[in-house]
mmCIF file of C-alpha atoms in Angstrom:
data_model
loop_
_atom_site.group_PDB
_atom_site.id
_atom_site.type_symbol
_atom_site.label_atom_id
_atom_site.label_comp_id
_atom_site.label_asym_id
_atom_site.label_seq_id
_atom_site.Cartn_x
_atom_site.Cartn_y
_atom_site.Cartn_z
ATOM 1 C CA GLY A 1 26.066 -11.954 -11.447
ATOM 2 C CA ASP A 2 22.631 -10.530 -12.316
ATOM 3 C CA SER A 3 22.270 -7.068 -13.214
ATOM 4 C CA VAL A 4 19.542 -4.701 -14.323
ATOM 5 C CA THR A 5 20.207 -1.501 -16.434
ATOM 6 C CA GLN A 6 17.647 1.266 -16.619
ATOM 7 C CA MET A 7 17.819 4.222 -18.865
ATOM 8 C CA GLU A 8 19.344 7.345 -17.388
ATOM 9 C CA GLY A 9 16.860 9.955 -15.935
ATOM 10 C CA PRO A 10 15.035 11.915 -14.837
ATOM 11 C CA VAL A 11 12.354 12.180 -17.400
ATOM 12 C CA THR A 12 9.858 15.005 -17.622
ATOM 13 C CA LEU A 13 6.696 14.767 -19.707
ATOM 14 C CA SER A 14 3.518 16.634 -20.434
ATOM 15 C CA GLU A 15 0.173 15.117 -19.273
ATOM 16 C CA GLU A 16 -1.232 12.719 -21.924
ATOM 17 C CA ALA A 17 2.292 12.132 -23.349
ATOM 18 C CA PHE A 18 3.315 8.687 -24.382
ATOM 19 C CA LEU A 19 5.910 7.086 -21.739
ATOM 20 C CA THR A 20 8.642 4.461 -22.425
ATOM 21 C CA ILE A 21 11.162 3.464 -19.827
ATOM 22 C CA ASN A 22 13.897 1.109 -20.917
ATOM 23 C CA CYS A 23 15.064 -1.771 -18.884
ATOM 24 C CA THR A 24 17.472 -4.580 -19.913
ATOM 25 C CA TYR A 25 18.912 -7.426 -17.803
ATOM 26 C CA THR A 26 21.657 -9.784 -17.503
ATOM 27 C CA ALA A 27 20.854 -13.108 -15.795
ATOM 28 C CA THR A 28 21.338 -16.678 -16.054
ATOM 29 C CA GLY A 29 18.591 -19.103 -16.719
ATOM 30 C CA TYR A 30 14.951 -17.683 -16.799
ATOM 31 C CA PRO A 31 14.464 -14.785 -14.300
ATOM 32 C CA SER A 32 11.079 -13.266 -13.499
ATOM 33 C CA LEU A 33 10.864 -9.450 -14.198
ATOM 34 C CA PHE A 34 9.114 -6.595 -12.265
ATOM 35 C CA TRP A 35 8.463 -2.986 -12.189
ATOM 36 C CA TYR A 36 8.059 -1.360 -8.945
ATOM 37 C CA VAL A 37 6.882 2.237 -8.215
ATOM 38 C CA GLN A 38 7.871 4.457 -5.303
ATOM 39 C CA TYR A 39 5.613 7.629 -4.884
ATOM 40 C CA PRO A 40 7.133 10.572 -3.034
ATOM 41 C CA GLY A 41 7.673 9.620 0.508
ATOM 42 C CA GLU A 42 6.211 6.271 0.239
ATOM 43 C CA GLY A 43 7.595 2.627 -0.125
ATOM 44 C CA LEU A 44 7.676 0.470 -3.104
ATOM 45 C CA GLN A 45 4.669 -0.945 -4.791
ATOM 46 C CA LEU A 46 4.530 -3.625 -7.253
ATOM 47 C CA LEU A 47 3.346 -2.188 -10.497
ATOM 48 C CA LEU A 48 3.438 -5.349 -12.855
ATOM 49 C CA LYS A 49 5.370 -8.405 -13.324
ATOM 50 C CA ALA A 50 6.095 -11.078 -15.849
ATOM 51 C CA THR A 51 7.403 -14.542 -15.177
ATOM 52 C CA LYS A 52 8.242 -16.001 -18.557
ATOM 53 C CA ALA A 53 9.328 -14.968 -22.139
ATOM 54 C CA ASP A 54 6.506 -13.099 -24.067
ATOM 55 C CA ASP A 55 4.468 -12.525 -21.026
ATOM 56 C CA LYS A 56 3.034 -9.227 -20.730
ATOM 57 C CA GLY A 57 2.501 -7.570 -17.310
ATOM 58 C CA SER A 58 -0.136 -4.873 -17.132
ATOM 59 C CA ASN A 59 -1.485 -2.676 -14.527
ATOM 60 C CA LYS A 60 -3.045 0.898 -14.314
ATOM 61 C CA GLY A 61 -2.507 1.579 -18.039
ATOM 62 C CA PHE A 62 1.120 0.554 -17.857
ATOM 63 C CA GLU A 63 2.362 -2.384 -19.869
ATOM 64 C CA ALA A 64 5.787 -4.211 -20.130
ATOM 65 C CA THR A 65 6.675 -7.440 -22.234
ATOM 66 C CA TYR A 66 9.327 -9.949 -21.300
ATOM 67 C CA ARG A 67 11.517 -10.207 -24.358
ATOM 68 C CA LYS A 68 14.170 -12.957 -23.962
ATOM 69 C CA GLU A 69 15.693 -12.237 -27.310
ATOM 70 C CA THR A 70 16.685 -8.742 -26.399
ATOM 71 C CA THR A 71 16.832 -9.275 -22.626
ATOM 72 C CA SER A 72 14.471 -6.287 -22.149
ATOM 73 C CA PHE A 73 11.303 -5.509 -20.139
ATOM 74 C CA HIS A 74 10.544 -1.958 -21.239
ATOM 75 C CA LEU A 75 7.816 -0.049 -19.463
ATOM 76 C CA GLU A 76 5.108 1.817 -21.638
ATOM 77 C CA LYS A 77 2.056 3.877 -20.917
ATOM 78 C CA GLY A 78 0.016 5.439 -23.686
ATOM 79 C CA SER A 79 -1.077 8.578 -21.782
ATOM 80 C CA VAL A 80 0.610 9.710 -18.578
ATOM 81 C CA GLN A 81 -1.102 11.535 -15.861
ATOM 82 C CA VAL A 82 0.359 14.085 -13.247
ATOM 83 C CA SER A 83 -0.457 11.293 -10.392
ATOM 84 C CA ASP A 84 2.180 9.081 -12.317
ATOM 85 C CA SER A 85 5.002 11.223 -10.999
ATOM 86 C CA ALA A 86 7.156 8.776 -9.064
ATOM 87 C CA VAL A 87 10.391 6.671 -9.124
ATOM 88 C CA TYR A 88 10.187 3.655 -11.252
ATOM 89 C CA PHE A 89 12.422 0.480 -10.561
ATOM 90 C CA CYS A 90 12.939 -2.460 -12.975
ATOM 91 C CA ALA A 91 13.932 -5.494 -10.946
ATOM 92 C CA LEU A 92 14.647 -9.189 -11.664
ATOM 93 C CA ARG A 93 14.410 -12.231 -9.457
ATOM 94 C CA GLY A 94 16.733 -15.008 -10.442
ATOM 95 C CA ASN A 95 15.464 -18.455 -10.987
ATOM 96 C CA THR A 96 18.131 -20.271 -9.012
ATOM 97 C CA GLY A 97 16.351 -20.967 -5.606
ATOM 98 C CA ALA A 98 13.056 -20.575 -3.878
ATOM 99 C CA ASN A 99 14.198 -17.418 -1.940
ATOM 100 C CA SER A 100 16.111 -15.588 -4.659
ATOM 101 C CA LYS A 101 16.707 -11.815 -3.883
ATOM 102 C CA LEU A 102 15.556 -8.946 -6.255
ATOM 103 C CA THR A 103 18.117 -7.105 -8.003
ATOM 104 C CA PHE A 104 17.195 -3.672 -8.870
ATOM 105 C CA GLY A 105 18.014 -1.043 -11.547
ATOM 106 C CA LYS A 106 19.105 2.363 -10.410
ATOM 107 C CA GLY A 107 15.470 3.760 -10.746
ATOM 108 C CA ILE A 108 14.332 6.615 -12.961
ATOM 109 C CA THR A 109 12.441 9.610 -11.684
ATOM 110 C CA LEU A 110 9.389 10.504 -13.745
ATOM 111 C CA SER A 111 7.833 14.012 -13.512
ATOM 112 C CA VAL A 112 4.494 14.609 -15.352
ATOM 113 C CA ARG A 113 3.587 18.329 -15.744
ATOM 114 C CA PRO A 114 0.018 19.486 -16.247
ATOM 115 C CA ASP B 1 -5.007 -3.492 7.030
ATOM 116 C CA THR B 2 -1.409 -3.113 6.747
ATOM 117 C CA ALA B 3 0.366 -6.015 5.124
ATOM 118 C CA VAL B 4 4.007 -5.088 5.817
ATOM 119 C CA SER B 5 4.588 -2.577 8.576
ATOM 120 C CA GLN B 6 7.739 -1.201 9.892
ATOM 121 C CA THR B 7 8.494 0.893 13.018
ATOM 122 C CA PRO B 8 9.708 3.608 13.493
ATOM 123 C CA LYS B 9 9.048 5.505 10.304
ATOM 124 C CA TYR B 10 11.605 7.928 10.964
ATOM 125 C CA LEU B 11 14.706 7.557 13.132
ATOM 126 C CA VAL B 12 17.356 10.257 13.898
ATOM 127 C CA THR B 13 20.065 9.587 16.125
ATOM 128 C CA GLN B 14 23.890 10.382 16.891
ATOM 129 C CA MET B 15 26.866 8.560 15.647
ATOM 130 C CA GLY B 16 27.990 5.630 17.766
ATOM 131 C CA ASN B 17 24.470 4.768 19.126
ATOM 132 C CA ASP B 18 22.726 1.358 18.808
ATOM 133 C CA LYS B 19 19.342 1.366 17.317
ATOM 134 C CA SER B 20 16.628 -1.249 16.137
ATOM 135 C CA ILE B 21 14.011 -1.195 13.389
ATOM 136 C CA LYS B 22 11.070 -3.792 13.453
ATOM 137 C CA CYS B 23 9.317 -5.167 10.742
ATOM 138 C CA GLU B 24 6.059 -7.265 10.818
ATOM 139 C CA GLN B 25 3.898 -8.837 8.139
ATOM 140 C CA ASN B 26 0.322 -10.306 8.451
ATOM 141 C CA LEU B 27 0.457 -12.082 5.085
ATOM 142 C CA GLY B 28 1.588 -15.505 6.240
ATOM 143 C CA HIS B 29 4.472 -15.419 4.086
ATOM 144 C CA ASP B 30 7.481 -17.388 5.059
ATOM 145 C CA THR B 31 10.343 -15.185 3.647
ATOM 146 C CA MET B 32 11.323 -11.852 4.725
ATOM 147 C CA TYR B 33 13.914 -9.269 3.422
ATOM 148 C CA TRP B 34 15.716 -6.153 4.526
ATOM 149 C CA TYR B 35 16.877 -3.733 1.684
ATOM 150 C CA LYS B 36 18.782 -0.552 1.901
ATOM 151 C CA GLN B 37 17.994 2.398 -0.485
ATOM 152 C CA ASP B 38 20.849 5.083 -0.461
ATOM 153 C CA SER B 39 20.474 8.781 -1.215
ATOM 154 C CA LYS B 40 20.612 8.196 -5.070
ATOM 155 C CA LYS B 41 17.668 5.874 -4.460
ATOM 156 C CA PHE B 42 19.737 2.827 -5.276
ATOM 157 C CA LEU B 43 18.168 -0.491 -3.747
ATOM 158 C CA LYS B 44 20.274 -3.278 -2.619
ATOM 159 C CA ILE B 45 19.490 -6.428 -0.621
ATOM 160 C CA MET B 46 20.933 -6.816 2.916
ATOM 161 C CA PHE B 47 19.344 -9.875 4.437
ATOM 162 C CA SER B 48 16.862 -12.495 3.782
ATOM 163 C CA TYR B 49 15.143 -15.035 6.210
ATOM 164 C CA ASN B 50 12.946 -18.036 5.449
ATOM 165 C CA ASN B 51 11.039 -19.520 8.117
ATOM 166 C CA LYS B 52 13.421 -17.669 10.841
ATOM 167 C CA GLU B 53 16.594 -19.019 9.170
ATOM 168 C CA LEU B 54 19.148 -16.642 7.428
ATOM 169 C CA ILE B 55 19.146 -17.291 3.820
ATOM 170 C CA ILE B 56 21.010 -14.310 2.415
ATOM 171 C CA ASN B 57 23.555 -12.230 3.855
ATOM 172 C CA GLU B 58 25.023 -9.631 1.279
ATOM 173 C CA THR B 59 28.357 -8.711 2.613
ATOM 174 C CA VAL B 60 26.744 -6.442 5.114
ATOM 175 C CA PRO B 61 29.027 -5.096 8.152
ATOM 176 C CA ASN B 62 28.512 -7.170 11.224
ATOM 177 C CA ARG B 63 27.321 -4.084 12.934
ATOM 178 C CA PHE B 64 24.124 -4.979 11.385
ATOM 179 C CA SER B 65 22.385 -8.044 12.886
ATOM 180 C CA PRO B 66 18.975 -9.214 11.753
ATOM 181 C CA LYS B 67 16.738 -11.257 14.232
ATOM 182 C CA SER B 68 13.828 -13.317 13.448
ATOM 183 C CA PRO B 69 11.789 -14.178 16.433
ATOM 184 C CA ASP B 70 9.117 -15.928 14.198
ATOM 185 C CA LYS B 71 8.229 -16.078 10.559
ATOM 186 C CA ALA B 72 5.915 -12.860 10.822
ATOM 187 C CA HIS B 73 8.717 -10.615 12.220
ATOM 188 C CA LEU B 74 12.180 -9.579 11.050
ATOM 189 C CA ASN B 75 14.104 -6.955 13.010
ATOM 190 C CA LEU B 76 17.222 -5.265 12.231
ATOM 191 C CA HIS B 77 19.531 -4.155 15.010
ATOM 192 C CA ILE B 78 22.445 -1.617 14.183
ATOM 193 C CA ASN B 79 25.457 -1.233 16.527
ATOM 194 C CA SER B 80 27.779 1.751 16.582
ATOM 195 C CA LEU B 81 26.086 3.716 13.853
ATOM 196 C CA GLU B 82 28.159 5.596 11.358
ATOM 197 C CA LEU B 83 27.151 8.670 9.033
ATOM 198 C CA GLY B 84 27.149 6.200 6.105
ATOM 199 C CA ASP B 85 24.295 4.285 7.663
ATOM 200 C CA SER B 86 22.012 7.329 6.875
ATOM 201 C CA ALA B 87 19.464 5.739 4.297
ATOM 202 C CA VAL B 88 15.857 4.314 4.023
ATOM 203 C CA TYR B 89 15.540 0.731 5.070
ATOM 204 C CA PHE B 90 12.911 -1.388 3.490
ATOM 205 C CA CYS B 91 11.434 -4.637 4.753
ATOM 206 C CA ALA B 92 9.663 -6.838 2.325
ATOM 207 C CA SER B 93 8.055 -10.339 2.588
ATOM 208 C CA SER B 94 6.996 -12.954 0.167
ATOM 209 C CA PRO B 95 5.736 -16.481 -0.213
ATOM 210 C CA SER B 96 8.742 -18.805 -1.069
ATOM 211 C CA GLY B 97 10.067 -17.945 -4.569
ATOM 212 C CA SER B 98 7.230 -15.418 -5.195
ATOM 213 C CA THR B 99 6.517 -11.747 -5.612
ATOM 214 C CA GLN B 100 7.934 -9.446 -2.809
ATOM 215 C CA TYR B 101 5.822 -7.045 -0.940
ATOM 216 C CA PHE B 102 7.439 -3.925 0.627
ATOM 217 C CA GLY B 103 6.862 -1.959 3.853
ATOM 218 C CA PRO B 104 6.746 1.797 3.698
ATOM 219 C CA GLY B 105 10.357 2.173 4.871
ATOM 220 C CA THR B 106 12.280 3.564 7.695
ATOM 221 C CA ARG B 107 14.107 6.796 7.122
ATOM 222 C CA LEU B 108 17.295 6.595 9.276
ATOM 223 C CA LEU B 109 19.495 9.876 9.607
ATOM 224 C CA VAL B 110 22.713 9.694 11.500
ATOM 225 C CA LEU B 111 24.210 12.986 12.819
#
């Protein structure tokens, strides 16, 4: 079945540091890929997405490129801020039906210190 | 304007009780979902409904019964609550086959 693997956390960075959060996936066909963010005490918000190979999703300074050859969708940001402290989830939606579920990675907690 | 709303936000109850969580979306989406987030933050699909019909049922105990009175609402009723049901439950909605938008979550604590 479909699966998503995220790097182990938590991650602690200083403000303005470069961020990379690794995400790889296993799926049949051509899934859509997503990054969701969960700020403390809140629900999930869509951060960015990519629906086909080589697409780059971007939002709020975050970027991720859909790499089919390496089955990866790593999240990057050039300069993190304290306000980026949150839990980040990589997810995929299979391409096997109109109502396919989201399969999530385990999430990684990012803490950014001033 | 809240797109996907859930009530209540917090729910504390005793083992053995029956409780319901409500979800409403005003986005005009035809598909709605329930996800469970455990204490380690892991998220897993429970149910999905499309136009009031059950589409996904992911090996959830039959104490959990979703109900969709119309395509804007998907409620979750839980019978005979157990300690292990303590979690955050998220509702989501989407147009068919497209991006899912999540509600704020309901934090359930079973004592």
